[in-house]
PDB file of C-alpha atoms in Angstrom:
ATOM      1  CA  UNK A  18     -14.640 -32.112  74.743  1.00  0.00           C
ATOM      2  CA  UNK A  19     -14.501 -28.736  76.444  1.00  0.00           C
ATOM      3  CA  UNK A  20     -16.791 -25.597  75.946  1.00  0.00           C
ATOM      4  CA  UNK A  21     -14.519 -23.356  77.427  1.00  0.00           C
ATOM      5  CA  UNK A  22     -12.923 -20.427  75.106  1.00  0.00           C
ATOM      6  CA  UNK A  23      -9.641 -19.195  76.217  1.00  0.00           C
ATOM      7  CA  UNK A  24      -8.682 -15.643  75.183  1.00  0.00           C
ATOM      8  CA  UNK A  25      -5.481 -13.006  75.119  1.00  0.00           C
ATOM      9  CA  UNK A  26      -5.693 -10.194  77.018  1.00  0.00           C
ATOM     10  CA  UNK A  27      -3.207  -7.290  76.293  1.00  0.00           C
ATOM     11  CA  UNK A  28      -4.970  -4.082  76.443  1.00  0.00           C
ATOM     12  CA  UNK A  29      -4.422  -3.364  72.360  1.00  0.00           C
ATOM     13  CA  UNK A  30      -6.686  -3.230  69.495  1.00  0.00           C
ATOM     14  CA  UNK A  31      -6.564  -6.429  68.151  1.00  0.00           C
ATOM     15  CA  UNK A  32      -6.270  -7.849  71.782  1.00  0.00           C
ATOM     16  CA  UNK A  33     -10.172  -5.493  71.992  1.00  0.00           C
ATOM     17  CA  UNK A  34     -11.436  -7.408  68.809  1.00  0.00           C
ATOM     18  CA  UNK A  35     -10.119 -10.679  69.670  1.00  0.00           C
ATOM     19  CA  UNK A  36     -11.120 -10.421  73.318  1.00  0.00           C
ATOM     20  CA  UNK A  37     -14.994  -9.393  71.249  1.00  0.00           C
ATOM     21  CA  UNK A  38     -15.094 -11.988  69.517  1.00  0.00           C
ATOM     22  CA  UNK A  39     -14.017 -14.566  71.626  1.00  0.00           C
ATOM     23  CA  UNK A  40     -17.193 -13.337  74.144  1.00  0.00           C
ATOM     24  CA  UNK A  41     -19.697 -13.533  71.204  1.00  0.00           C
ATOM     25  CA  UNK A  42     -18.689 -17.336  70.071  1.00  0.00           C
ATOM     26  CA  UNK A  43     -18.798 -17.905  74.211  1.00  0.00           C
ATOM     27  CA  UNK A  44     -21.882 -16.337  74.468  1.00  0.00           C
ATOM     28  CA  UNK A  45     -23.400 -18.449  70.914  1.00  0.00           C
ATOM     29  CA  UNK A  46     -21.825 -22.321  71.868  1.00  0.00           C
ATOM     30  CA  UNK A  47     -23.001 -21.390  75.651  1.00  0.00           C
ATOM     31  CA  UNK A  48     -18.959 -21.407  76.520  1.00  0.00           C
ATOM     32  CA  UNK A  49     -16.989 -20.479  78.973  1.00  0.00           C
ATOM     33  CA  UNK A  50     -14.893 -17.770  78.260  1.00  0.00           C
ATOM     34  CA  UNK A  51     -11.068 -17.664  80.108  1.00  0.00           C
ATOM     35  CA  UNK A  52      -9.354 -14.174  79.922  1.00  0.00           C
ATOM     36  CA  UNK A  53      -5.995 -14.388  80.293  1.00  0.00           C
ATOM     37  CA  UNK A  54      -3.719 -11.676  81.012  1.00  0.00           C
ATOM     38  CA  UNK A  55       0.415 -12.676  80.899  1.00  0.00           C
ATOM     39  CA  UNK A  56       2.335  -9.874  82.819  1.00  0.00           C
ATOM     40  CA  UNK A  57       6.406  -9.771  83.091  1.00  0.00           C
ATOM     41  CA  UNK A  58       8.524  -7.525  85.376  1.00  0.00           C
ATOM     42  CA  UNK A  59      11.391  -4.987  83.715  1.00  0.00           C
ATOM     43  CA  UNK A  60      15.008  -6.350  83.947  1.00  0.00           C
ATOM     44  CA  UNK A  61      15.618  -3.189  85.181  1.00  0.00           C
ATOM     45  CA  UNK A  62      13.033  -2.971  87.989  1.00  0.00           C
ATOM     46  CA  UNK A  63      14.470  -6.181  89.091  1.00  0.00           C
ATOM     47  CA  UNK A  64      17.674  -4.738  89.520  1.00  0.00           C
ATOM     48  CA  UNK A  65      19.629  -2.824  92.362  1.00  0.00           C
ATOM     49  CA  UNK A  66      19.347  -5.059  95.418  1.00  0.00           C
ATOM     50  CA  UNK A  67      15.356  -4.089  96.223  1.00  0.00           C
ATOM     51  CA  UNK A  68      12.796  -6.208  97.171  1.00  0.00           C
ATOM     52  CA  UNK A  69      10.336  -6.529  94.131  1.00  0.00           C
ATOM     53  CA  UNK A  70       6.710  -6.118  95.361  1.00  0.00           C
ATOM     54  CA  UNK A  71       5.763  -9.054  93.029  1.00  0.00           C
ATOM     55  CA  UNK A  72       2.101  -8.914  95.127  1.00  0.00           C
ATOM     56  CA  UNK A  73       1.514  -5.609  94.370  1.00  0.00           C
ATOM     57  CA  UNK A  74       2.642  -6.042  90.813  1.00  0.00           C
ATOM     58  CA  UNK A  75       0.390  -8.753  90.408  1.00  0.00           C
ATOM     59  CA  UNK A  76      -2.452  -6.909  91.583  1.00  0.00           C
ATOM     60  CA  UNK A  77      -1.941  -3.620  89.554  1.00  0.00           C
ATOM     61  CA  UNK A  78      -1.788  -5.986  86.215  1.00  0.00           C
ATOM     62  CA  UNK A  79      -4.762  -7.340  87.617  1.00  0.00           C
ATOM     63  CA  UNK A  80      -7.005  -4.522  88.264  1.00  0.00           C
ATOM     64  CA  UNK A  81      -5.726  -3.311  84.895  1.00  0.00           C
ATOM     65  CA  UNK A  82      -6.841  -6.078  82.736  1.00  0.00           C
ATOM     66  CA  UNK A  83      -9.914  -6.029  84.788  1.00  0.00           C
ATOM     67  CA  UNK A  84     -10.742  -2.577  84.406  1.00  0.00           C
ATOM     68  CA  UNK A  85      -9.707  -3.150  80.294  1.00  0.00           C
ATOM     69  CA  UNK A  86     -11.844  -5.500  79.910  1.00  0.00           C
ATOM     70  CA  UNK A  87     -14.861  -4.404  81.360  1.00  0.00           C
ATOM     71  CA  UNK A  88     -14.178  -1.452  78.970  1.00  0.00           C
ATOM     72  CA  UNK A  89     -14.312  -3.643  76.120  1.00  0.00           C
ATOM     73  CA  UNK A  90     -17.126  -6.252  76.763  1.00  0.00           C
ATOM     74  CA  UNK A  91     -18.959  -4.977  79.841  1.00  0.00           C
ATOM     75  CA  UNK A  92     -19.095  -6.438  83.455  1.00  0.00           C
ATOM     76  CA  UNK A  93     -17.840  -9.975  84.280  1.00  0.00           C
ATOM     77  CA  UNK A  94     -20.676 -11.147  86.365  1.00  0.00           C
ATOM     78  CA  UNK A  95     -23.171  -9.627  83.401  1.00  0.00           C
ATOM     79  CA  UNK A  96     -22.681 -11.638  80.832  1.00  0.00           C
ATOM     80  CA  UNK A  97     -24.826 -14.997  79.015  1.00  0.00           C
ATOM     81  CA  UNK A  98     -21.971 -17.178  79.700  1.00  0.00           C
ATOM     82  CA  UNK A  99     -19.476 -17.445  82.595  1.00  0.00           C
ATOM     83  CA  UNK A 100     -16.446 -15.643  82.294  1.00  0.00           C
ATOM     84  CA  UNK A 101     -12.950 -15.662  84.378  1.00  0.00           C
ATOM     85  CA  UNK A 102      -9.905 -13.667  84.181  1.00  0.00           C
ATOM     86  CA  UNK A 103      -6.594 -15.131  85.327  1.00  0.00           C
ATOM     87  CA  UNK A 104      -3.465 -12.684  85.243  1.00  0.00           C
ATOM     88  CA  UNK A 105      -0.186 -14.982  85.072  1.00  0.00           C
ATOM     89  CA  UNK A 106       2.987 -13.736  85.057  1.00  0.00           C
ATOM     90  CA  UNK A 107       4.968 -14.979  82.342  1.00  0.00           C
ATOM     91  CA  UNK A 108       5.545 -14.735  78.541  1.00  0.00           C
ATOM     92  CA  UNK A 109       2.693 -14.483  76.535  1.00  0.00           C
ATOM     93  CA  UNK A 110       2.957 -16.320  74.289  1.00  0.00           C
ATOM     94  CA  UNK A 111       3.689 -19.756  76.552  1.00  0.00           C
ATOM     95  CA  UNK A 112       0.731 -18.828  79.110  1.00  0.00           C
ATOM     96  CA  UNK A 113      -1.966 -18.576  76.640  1.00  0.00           C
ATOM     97  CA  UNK A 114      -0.416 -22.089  74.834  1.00  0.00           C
ATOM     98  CA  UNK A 115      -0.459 -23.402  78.451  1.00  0.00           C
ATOM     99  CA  UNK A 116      -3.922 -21.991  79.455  1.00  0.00           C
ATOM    100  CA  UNK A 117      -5.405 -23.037  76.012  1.00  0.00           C
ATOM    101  CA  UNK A 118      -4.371 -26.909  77.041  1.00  0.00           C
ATOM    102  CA  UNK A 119      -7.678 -28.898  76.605  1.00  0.00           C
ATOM    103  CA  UNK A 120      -9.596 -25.654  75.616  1.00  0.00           C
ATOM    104  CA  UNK A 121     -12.102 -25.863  72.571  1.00  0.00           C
ATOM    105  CA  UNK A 122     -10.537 -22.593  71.118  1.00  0.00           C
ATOM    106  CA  UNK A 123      -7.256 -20.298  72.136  1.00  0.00           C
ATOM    107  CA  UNK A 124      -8.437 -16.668  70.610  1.00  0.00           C
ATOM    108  CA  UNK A 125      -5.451 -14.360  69.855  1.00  0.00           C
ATOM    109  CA  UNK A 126      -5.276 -10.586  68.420  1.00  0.00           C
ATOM    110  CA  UNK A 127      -2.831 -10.588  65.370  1.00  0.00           C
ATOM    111  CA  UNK A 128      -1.261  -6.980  64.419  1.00  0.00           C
ATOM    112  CA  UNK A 129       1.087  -5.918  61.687  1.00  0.00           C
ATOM    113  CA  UNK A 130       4.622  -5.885  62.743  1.00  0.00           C
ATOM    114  CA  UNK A 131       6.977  -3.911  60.457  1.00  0.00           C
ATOM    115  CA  UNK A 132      10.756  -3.901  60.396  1.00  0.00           C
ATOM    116  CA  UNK A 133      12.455  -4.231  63.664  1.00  0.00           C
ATOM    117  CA  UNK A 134       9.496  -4.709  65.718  1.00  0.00           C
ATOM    118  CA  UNK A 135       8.551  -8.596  64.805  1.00  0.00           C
ATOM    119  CA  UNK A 136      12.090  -9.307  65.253  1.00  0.00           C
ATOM    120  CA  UNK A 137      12.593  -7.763  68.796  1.00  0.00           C
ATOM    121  CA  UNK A 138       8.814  -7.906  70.282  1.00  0.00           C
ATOM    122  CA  UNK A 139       8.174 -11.426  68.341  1.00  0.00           C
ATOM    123  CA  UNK A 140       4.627 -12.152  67.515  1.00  0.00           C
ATOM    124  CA  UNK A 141       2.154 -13.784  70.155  1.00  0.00           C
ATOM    125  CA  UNK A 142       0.052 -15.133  67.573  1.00  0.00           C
ATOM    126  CA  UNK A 143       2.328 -16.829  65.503  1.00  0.00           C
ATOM    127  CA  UNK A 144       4.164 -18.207  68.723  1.00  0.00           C
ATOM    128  CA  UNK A 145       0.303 -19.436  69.547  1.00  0.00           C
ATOM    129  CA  UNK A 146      -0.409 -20.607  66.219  1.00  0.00           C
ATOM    130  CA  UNK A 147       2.951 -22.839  65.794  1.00  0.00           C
ATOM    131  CA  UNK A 148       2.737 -24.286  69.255  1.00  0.00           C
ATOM    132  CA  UNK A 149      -0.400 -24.772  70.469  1.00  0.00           C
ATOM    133  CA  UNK A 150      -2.334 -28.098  69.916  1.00  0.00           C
ATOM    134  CA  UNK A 151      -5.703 -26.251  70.420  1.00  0.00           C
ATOM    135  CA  UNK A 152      -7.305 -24.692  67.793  1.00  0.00           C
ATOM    136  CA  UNK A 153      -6.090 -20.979  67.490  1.00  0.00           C
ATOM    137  CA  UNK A 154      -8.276 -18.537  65.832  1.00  0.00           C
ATOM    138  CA  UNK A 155      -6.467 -14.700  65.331  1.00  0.00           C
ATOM    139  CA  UNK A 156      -8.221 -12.025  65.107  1.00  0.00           C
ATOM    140  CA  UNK A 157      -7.180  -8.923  62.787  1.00  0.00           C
ATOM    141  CA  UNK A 158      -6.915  -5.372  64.068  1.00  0.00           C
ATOM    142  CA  UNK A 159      -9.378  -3.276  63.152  1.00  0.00           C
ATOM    143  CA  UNK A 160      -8.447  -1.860  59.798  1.00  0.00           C
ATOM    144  CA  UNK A 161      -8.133   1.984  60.854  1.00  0.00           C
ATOM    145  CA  UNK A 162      -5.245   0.863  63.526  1.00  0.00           C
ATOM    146  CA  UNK A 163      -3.570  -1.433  61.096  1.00  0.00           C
ATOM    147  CA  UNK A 164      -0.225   0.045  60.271  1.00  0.00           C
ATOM    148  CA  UNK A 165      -0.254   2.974  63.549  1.00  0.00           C
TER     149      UNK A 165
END
């Protein structure tokens, strides 16, 4: 069976304690821990007849989910356990349900969405707990962001 812990990346709060916790339980079952970071272009950035510097897209999300999570959980090449970070550019909730394949865990931040919101910007987590076939642990926000 594999060690390897497979975590959401999205730069929120919950995405901060998820991406927290996930580290710790890599760091206690001597795991590896996966970051992944989904990424999708604006219909309207891909529109108007330009080239779309998908390279230089890629690499912005990148060195922005880098720099996050350094913020949250320190260095990459400091930590107990060995950790990776894979920006894929995609839907979120499909990528982490694709990169969580064969994983021992798929760790998820879950936040409250109110009215309108859940119906137009869906819900990762749920898409992550109703599809995935690995186990999918979500992670609250921290109560003072709940409800901002």
């Amino acid at each position: 069976m594999s060690t390897t812990i497979v975590v959401g990346v999205d730069g929120s709060a919950a995405g901060a304690a998820a991406l927290r916790w996930a580290a710790q339980e890599a760091d206690l079952r001597g795991a590896e821990l996966h970051m992944v970071h989904s990424w999708q272009i604006d219909a309207a950035e891909a529109m108007g007849g330009y080239a779309i510097p998908w390279l230089a897209m890629e690499n912005d999300a990148r060195a922005t989910a880098q720099q996050w999570v350094e913020d949250v959980i320190g260095p990459l090449d400091q930590a107990d356990s060995p950790r990776k970070l894979s920006v894929v550019s995609g839907m979120p909730g499909p990528v982490l349900v694709e990169a969580a394949r064969g994983a021992a865990l798929l760790v998820v931040g879950t936040q409250v969405h109110k009215g309108l919101s859940r119906v137009f910007q869906g819900s990762v987590s749920h898409y992550c707990l109703t599809h995935s076939t690995t186990i999918v642990v979500a992670v609250p926000a921290p109560a003072e962001d709940v409800g901002s």
